[in-house]
Tab-separated table of C-alpha atoms and ligand atoms in Angstrom:
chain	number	residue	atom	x	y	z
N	1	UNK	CA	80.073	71.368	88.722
N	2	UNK	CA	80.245	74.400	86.059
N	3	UNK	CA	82.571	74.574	83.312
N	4	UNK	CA	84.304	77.591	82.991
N	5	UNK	CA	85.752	77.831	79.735
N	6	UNK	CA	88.507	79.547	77.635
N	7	UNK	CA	86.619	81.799	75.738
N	8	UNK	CA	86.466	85.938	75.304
N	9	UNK	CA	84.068	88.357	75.699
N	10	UNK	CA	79.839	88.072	75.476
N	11	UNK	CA	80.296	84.376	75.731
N	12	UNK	CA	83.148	84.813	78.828
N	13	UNK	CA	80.433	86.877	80.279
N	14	UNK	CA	77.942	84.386	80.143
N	15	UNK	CA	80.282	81.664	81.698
N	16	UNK	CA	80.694	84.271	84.543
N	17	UNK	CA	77.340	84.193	85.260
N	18	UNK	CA	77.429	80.619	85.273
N	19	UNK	CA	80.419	80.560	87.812
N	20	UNK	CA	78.521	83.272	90.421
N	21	UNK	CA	75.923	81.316	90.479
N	22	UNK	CA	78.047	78.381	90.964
N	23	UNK	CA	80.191	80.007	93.804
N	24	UNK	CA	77.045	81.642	95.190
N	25	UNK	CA	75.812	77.857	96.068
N	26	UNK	CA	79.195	76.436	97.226
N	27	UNK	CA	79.841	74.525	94.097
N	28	UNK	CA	83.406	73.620	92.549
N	29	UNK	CA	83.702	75.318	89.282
N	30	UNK	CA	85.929	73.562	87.129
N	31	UNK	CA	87.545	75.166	83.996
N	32	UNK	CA	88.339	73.362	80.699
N	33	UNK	CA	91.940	73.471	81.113
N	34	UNK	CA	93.599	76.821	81.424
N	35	UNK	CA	93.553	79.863	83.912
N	36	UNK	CA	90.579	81.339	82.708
N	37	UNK	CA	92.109	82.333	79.338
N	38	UNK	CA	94.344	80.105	76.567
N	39	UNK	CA	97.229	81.003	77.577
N	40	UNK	CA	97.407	78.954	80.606
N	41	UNK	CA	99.097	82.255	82.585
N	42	UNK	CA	97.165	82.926	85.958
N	43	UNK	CA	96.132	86.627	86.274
N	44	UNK	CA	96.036	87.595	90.132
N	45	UNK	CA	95.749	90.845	91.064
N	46	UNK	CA	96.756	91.054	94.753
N	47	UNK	CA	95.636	93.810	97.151
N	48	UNK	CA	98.346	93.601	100.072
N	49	UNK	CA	98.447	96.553	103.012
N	50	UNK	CA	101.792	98.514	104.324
N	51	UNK	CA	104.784	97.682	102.948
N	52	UNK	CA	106.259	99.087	106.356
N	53	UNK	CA	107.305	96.539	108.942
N	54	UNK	CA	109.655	93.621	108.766
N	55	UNK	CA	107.115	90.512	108.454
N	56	UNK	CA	104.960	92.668	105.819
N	57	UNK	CA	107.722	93.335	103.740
N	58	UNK	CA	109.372	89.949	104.028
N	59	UNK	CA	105.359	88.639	103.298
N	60	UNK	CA	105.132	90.753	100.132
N	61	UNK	CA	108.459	89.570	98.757
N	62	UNK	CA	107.551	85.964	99.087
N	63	UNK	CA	104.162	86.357	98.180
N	64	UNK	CA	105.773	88.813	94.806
N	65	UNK	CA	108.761	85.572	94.054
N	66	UNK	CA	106.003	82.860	93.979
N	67	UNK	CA	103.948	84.973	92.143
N	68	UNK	CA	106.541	85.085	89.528
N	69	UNK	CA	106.228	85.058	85.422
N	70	UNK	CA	108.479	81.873	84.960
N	71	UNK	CA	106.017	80.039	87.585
N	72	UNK	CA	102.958	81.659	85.059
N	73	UNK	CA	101.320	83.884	87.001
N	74	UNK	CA	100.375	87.441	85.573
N	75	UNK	CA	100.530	89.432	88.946
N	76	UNK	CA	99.228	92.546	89.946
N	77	UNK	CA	99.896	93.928	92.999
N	78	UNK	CA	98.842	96.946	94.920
N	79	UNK	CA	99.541	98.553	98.558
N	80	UNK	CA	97.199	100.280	100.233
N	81	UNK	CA	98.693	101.664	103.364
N	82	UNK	CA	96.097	100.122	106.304
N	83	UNK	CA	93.107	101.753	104.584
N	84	UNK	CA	90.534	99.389	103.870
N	85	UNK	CA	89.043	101.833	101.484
N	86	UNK	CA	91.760	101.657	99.334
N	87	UNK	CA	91.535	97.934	99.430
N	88	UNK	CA	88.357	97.924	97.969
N	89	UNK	CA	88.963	100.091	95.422
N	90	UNK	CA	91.991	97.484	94.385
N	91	UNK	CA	89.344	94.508	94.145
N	92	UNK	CA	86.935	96.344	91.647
N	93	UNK	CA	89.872	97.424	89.937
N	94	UNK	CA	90.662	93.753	89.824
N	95	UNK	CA	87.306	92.878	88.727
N	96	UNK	CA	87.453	95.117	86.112
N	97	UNK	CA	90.398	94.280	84.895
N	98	UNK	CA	88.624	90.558	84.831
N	99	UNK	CA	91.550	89.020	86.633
N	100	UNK	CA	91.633	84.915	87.134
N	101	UNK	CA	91.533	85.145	90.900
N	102	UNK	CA	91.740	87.897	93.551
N	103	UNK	CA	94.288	87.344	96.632
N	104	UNK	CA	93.348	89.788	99.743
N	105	UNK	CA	95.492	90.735	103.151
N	106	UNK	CA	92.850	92.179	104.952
N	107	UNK	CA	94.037	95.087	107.089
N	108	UNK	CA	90.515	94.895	109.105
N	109	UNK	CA	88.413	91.557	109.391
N	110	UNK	CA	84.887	93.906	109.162
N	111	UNK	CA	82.801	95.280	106.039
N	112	UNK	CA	84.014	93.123	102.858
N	113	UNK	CA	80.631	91.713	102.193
N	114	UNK	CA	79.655	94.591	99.484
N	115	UNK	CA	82.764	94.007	97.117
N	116	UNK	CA	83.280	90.166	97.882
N	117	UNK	CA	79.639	90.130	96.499
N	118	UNK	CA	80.651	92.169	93.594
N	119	UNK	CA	83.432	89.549	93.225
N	120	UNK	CA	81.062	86.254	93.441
N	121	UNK	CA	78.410	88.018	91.008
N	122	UNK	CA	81.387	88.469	88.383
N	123	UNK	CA	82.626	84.735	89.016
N	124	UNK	CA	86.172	85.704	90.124
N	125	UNK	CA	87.042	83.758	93.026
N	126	UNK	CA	88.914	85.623	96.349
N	127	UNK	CA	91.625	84.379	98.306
N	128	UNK	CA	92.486	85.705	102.331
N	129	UNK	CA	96.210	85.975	102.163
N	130	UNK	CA	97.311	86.322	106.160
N	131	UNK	CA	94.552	87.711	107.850
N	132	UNK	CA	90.927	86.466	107.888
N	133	UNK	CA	87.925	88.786	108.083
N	134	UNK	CA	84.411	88.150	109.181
N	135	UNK	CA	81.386	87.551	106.450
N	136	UNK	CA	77.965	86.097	106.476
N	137	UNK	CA	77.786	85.903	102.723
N	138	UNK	CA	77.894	82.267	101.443
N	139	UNK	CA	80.913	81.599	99.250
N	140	UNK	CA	82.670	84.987	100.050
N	141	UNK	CA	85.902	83.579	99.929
N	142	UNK	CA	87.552	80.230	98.129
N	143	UNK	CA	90.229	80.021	101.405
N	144	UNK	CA	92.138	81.345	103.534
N	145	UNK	CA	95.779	80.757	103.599
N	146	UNK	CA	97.810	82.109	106.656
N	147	UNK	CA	99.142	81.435	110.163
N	148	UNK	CA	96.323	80.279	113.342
N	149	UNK	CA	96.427	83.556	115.183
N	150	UNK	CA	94.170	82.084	118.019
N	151	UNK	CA	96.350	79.343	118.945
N	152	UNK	CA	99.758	81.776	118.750
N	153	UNK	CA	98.074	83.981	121.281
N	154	UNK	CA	97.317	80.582	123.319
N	155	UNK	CA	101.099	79.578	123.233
N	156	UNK	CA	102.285	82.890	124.009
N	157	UNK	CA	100.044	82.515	127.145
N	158	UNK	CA	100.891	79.155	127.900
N	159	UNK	CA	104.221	80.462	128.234
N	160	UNK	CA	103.378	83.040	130.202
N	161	UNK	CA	101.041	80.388	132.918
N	162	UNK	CA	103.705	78.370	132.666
N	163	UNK	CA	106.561	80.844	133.172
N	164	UNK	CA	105.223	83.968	134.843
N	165	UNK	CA	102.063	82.872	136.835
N	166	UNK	CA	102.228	85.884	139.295
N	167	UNK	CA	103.158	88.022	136.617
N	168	UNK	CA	100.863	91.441	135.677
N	169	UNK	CA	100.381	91.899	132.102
N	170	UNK	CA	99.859	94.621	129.625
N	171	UNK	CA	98.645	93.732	126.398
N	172	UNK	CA	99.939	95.551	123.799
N	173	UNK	CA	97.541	94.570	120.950
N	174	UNK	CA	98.120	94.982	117.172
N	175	UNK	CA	95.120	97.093	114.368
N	176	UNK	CA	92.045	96.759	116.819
N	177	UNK	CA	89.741	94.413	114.499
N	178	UNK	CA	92.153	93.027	112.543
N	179	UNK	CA	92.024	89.080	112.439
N	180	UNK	CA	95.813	88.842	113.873
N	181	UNK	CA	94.842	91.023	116.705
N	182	UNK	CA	91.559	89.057	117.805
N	183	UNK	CA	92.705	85.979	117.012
N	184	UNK	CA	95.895	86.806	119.694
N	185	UNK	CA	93.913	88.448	122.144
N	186	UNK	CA	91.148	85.365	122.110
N	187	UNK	CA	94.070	83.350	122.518
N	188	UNK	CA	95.687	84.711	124.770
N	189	UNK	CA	93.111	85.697	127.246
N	190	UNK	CA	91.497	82.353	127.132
N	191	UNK	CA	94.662	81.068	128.746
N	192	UNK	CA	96.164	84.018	130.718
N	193	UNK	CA	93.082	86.408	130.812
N	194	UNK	CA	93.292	86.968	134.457
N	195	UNK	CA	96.926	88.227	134.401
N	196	UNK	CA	95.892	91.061	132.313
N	197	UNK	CA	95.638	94.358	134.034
N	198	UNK	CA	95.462	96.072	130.858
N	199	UNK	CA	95.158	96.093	127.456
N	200	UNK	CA	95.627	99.058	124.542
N	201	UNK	CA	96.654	99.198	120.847
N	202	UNK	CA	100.453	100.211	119.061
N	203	UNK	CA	98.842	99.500	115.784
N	204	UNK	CA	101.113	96.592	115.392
N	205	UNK	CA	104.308	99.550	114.720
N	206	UNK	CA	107.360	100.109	116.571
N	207	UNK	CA	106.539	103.363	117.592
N	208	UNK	CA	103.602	102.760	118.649
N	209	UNK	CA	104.554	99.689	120.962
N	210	UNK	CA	106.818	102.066	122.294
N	211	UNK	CA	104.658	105.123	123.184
N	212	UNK	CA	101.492	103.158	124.131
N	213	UNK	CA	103.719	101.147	126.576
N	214	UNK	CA	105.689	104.248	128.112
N	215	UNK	CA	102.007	105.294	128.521
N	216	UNK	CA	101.297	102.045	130.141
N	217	UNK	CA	104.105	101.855	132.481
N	218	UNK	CA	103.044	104.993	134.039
N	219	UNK	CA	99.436	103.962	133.908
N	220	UNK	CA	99.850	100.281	135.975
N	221	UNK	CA	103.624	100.195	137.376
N	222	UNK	CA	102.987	96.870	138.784
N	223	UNK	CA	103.359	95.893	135.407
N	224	UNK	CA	106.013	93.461	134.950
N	225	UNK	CA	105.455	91.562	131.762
N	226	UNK	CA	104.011	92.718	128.208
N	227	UNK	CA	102.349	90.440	125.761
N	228	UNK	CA	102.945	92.009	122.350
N	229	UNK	CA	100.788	90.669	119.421
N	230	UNK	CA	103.723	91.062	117.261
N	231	UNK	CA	107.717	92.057	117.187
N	232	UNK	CA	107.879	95.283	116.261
N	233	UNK	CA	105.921	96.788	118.506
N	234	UNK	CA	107.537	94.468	121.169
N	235	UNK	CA	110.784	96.209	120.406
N	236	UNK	CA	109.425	99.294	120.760
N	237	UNK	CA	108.007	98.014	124.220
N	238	UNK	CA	112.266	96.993	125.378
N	239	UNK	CA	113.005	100.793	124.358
N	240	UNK	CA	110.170	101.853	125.937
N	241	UNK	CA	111.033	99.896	129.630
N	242	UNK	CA	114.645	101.165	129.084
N	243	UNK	CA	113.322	104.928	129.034
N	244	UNK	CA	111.498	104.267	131.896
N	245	UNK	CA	114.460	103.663	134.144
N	246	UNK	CA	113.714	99.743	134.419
N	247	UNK	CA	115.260	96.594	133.310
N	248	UNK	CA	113.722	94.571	130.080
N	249	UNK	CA	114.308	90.868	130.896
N	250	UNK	CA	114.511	91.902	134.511
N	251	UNK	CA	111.915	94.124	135.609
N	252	UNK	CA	109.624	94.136	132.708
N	253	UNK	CA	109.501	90.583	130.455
N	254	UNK	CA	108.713	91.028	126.965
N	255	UNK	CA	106.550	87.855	125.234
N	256	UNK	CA	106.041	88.865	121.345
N	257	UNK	CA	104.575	86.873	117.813
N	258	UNK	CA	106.454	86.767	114.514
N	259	UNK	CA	110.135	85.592	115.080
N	260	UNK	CA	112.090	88.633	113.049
N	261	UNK	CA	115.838	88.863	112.759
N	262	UNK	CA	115.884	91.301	114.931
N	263	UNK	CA	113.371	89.886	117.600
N	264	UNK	CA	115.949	86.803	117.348
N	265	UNK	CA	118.681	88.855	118.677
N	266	UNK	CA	116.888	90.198	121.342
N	267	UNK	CA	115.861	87.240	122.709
N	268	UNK	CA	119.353	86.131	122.322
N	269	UNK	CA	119.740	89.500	124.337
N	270	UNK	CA	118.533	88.858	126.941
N	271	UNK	CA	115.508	91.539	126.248
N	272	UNK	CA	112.492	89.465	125.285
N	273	UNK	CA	111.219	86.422	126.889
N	274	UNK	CA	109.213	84.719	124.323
N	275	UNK	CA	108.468	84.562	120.694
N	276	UNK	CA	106.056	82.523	119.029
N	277	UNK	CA	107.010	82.607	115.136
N	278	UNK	CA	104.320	83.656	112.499
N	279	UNK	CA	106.039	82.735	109.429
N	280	UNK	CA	105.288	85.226	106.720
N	281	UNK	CA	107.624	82.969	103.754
N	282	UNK	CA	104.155	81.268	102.507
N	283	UNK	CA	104.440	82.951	98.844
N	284	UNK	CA	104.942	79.468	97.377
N	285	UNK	CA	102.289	77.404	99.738
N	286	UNK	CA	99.957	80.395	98.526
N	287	UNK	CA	101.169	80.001	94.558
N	288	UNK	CA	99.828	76.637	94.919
N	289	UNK	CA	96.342	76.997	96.063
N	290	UNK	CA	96.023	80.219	93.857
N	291	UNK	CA	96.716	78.241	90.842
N	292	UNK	CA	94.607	75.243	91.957
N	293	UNK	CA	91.444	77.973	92.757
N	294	UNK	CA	91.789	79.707	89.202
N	295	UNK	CA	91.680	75.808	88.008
N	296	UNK	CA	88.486	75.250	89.804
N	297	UNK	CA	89.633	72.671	91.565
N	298	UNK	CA	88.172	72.294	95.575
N	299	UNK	CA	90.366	73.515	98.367
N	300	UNK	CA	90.015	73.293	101.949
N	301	UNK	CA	88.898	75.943	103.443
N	302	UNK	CA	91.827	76.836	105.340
N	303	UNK	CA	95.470	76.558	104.605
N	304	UNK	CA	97.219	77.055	108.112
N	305	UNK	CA	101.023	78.190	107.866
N	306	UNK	CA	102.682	76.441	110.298
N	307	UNK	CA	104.691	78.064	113.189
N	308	UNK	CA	107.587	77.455	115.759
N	309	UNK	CA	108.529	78.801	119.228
N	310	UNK	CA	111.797	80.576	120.186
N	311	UNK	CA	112.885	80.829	123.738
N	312	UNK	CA	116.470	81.993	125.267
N	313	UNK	CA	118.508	79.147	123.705
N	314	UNK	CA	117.928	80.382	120.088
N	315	UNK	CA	120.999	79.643	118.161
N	316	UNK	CA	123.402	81.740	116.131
N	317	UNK	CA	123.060	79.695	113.356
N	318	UNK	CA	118.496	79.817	113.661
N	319	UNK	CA	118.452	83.965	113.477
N	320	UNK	CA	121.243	84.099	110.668
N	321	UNK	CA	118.519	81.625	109.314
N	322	UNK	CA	115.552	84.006	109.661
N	323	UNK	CA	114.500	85.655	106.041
N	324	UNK	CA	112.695	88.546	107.588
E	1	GYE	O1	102.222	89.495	112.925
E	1	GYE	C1	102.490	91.652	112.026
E	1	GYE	C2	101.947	92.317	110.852
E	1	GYE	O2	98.869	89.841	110.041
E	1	GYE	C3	100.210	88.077	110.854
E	1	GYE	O3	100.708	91.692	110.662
E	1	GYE	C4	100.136	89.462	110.400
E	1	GYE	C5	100.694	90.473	111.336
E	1	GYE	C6	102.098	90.255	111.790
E	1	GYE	O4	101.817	93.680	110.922
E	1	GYE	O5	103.841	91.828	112.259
């Protein structure tokens, strides 16, 4: 157990080092009663990805609420538009700017290990907000705090096993080696794998659910069902079956992850099948652990977000409900 004390320049320095090494070898690093500084306010600087898309948005805006002033957090937030590159120039800005603790949404789960290090060396711990990523270096990352994409993809194909068992299915897959996508597809195929006929990424967009799975339908017309790692681009897959001259709910089911407003209604609709909810409201779960990890204190490793399913009889009342 290090101290990590209130205290300003050479002699923060030094307590850094003492905190690296400290993280480096898995041990809780307890400061002496304030977020790094005397002010007791919790500087996070927090590197999100895309502010495009419904859960994103909705994500940032409850990650940006709980990360609020009045609750004392200092926040700084940037958006880098799915390019990892960007992301790691936000965490050595972060590190520059000697922040408390760093909170990271992933776009990719591959090639963190060089800045993470940067991060442990300079004794700032990291946080995974939503996605996970993949890392052999010890003490990379305090937690993770976010939804269990495996077992999503496993209900969404219990469902279908359940449901559809003669069914032919087209995966329509989110970022290819992004933690939401593998996690889903592992998932998924570890309980319907041998429905799949085929499998190819929409980049977790509308648009692109919709133009990979006109390209799709044309590809394998047997297929009748579509497993969509998330809503948007399972929307775009119902315009998609529409254009095609065939029937969504009908000819072509549609089984999607997230639980959007507007996912809801298409259930109600009639055009989807299936939605297993990733609930992206976690700003205040996360606010918590943040707070506790600039404190030192020991967390678990992972904080799961818990998650619901929606079939047909979805209410009125449960998607007027729905905050993204
Ligand atoms: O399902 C999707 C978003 O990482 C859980 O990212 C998240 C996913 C979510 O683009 O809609």
């Amino acid at each position: 157990m290090v101290e990590r004390r209130c205290v300003r320049g050479g002699a923060r320095r030094l307590v850094r080092g003492l905190v690296a090494a400290a993280l480096a070898a898995g041990v809780a690093v307890a400061p002496s009663g304030c977020g790094g500084r005397d002010d007791g306010v919790v500087r996070v600087g927090f590197s999100q990805f895309v502010a495009a898309g419904s859960w994103r948005a909705a994500n940032t805006a409850s990650v940006r609420a709980a990360l609020a002033p009045a609750a004392g957090f200092e926040l700084t937030f940037s958006d880098e538009e799915q390019r990892q590159e960007g992301q790691v120039e936000d965490l050595r800005r972060f590190i520059a700017a000697d922040v408390d603790v760093i909170a990271l949404s992933p776009v990719v789960q591959d090639g963190w290990d060089e800045v993470l290090l940067e991060a442990r060396d300079a004794g700032i711990p990291v946080v995974l907000v939503d996605r996970g990523i993949t890392t052999d270096l010890p003490g990379a990352y305090a937690t993770r705090v976010g939804a269990d994409f495996r077992s999503e993809g496993e209900r969404a194909g219990r469902w279908v096993r359940e449901h559809a068992p003669g069914a032919r299915v087209f995966e329509l897959q989110g970022t290819l080696g992004s933690g939401a996508q593998t996690g889903r597809q592992q998932g998924f195929d570890a309980v319907a794998g041998d429905q799949v006929v085929g499998a190819a990424t929409g980049g977790f967009t509308r648009a692109g659910g919709r133009d990979v799975t006109a390209a799709a339908l044309e590809a394998w017309p047997d297929v009748d069902l579509v497993f969509a790692h998330n809503d948007d681009m399972a929307l775009g897959a119902v315009e998609a079956v529409r254009a095609a001259g065939r029937r969504p709910g009908v000819d072509v089911r549609v089984v999607s992850v997230d639980g959007t407003r507007e996912a809801l209604r298409a259930l109600a609709a009639g055009d989807l099948e299936h939605v297993v909810e990733c609930d992206p409201a976690f700003g205040e779960q996360l606010a918590g652990v943040l707070r506790r990890v600039a404190a030192g204190e020991r967390v678990p490793d992972r904080v799961v977000v818990p998650g619901r399913e929606f079939d047909r009889t979805v209410t009125a009342a449960e998607i007027d409900a729905r905050t993204y």
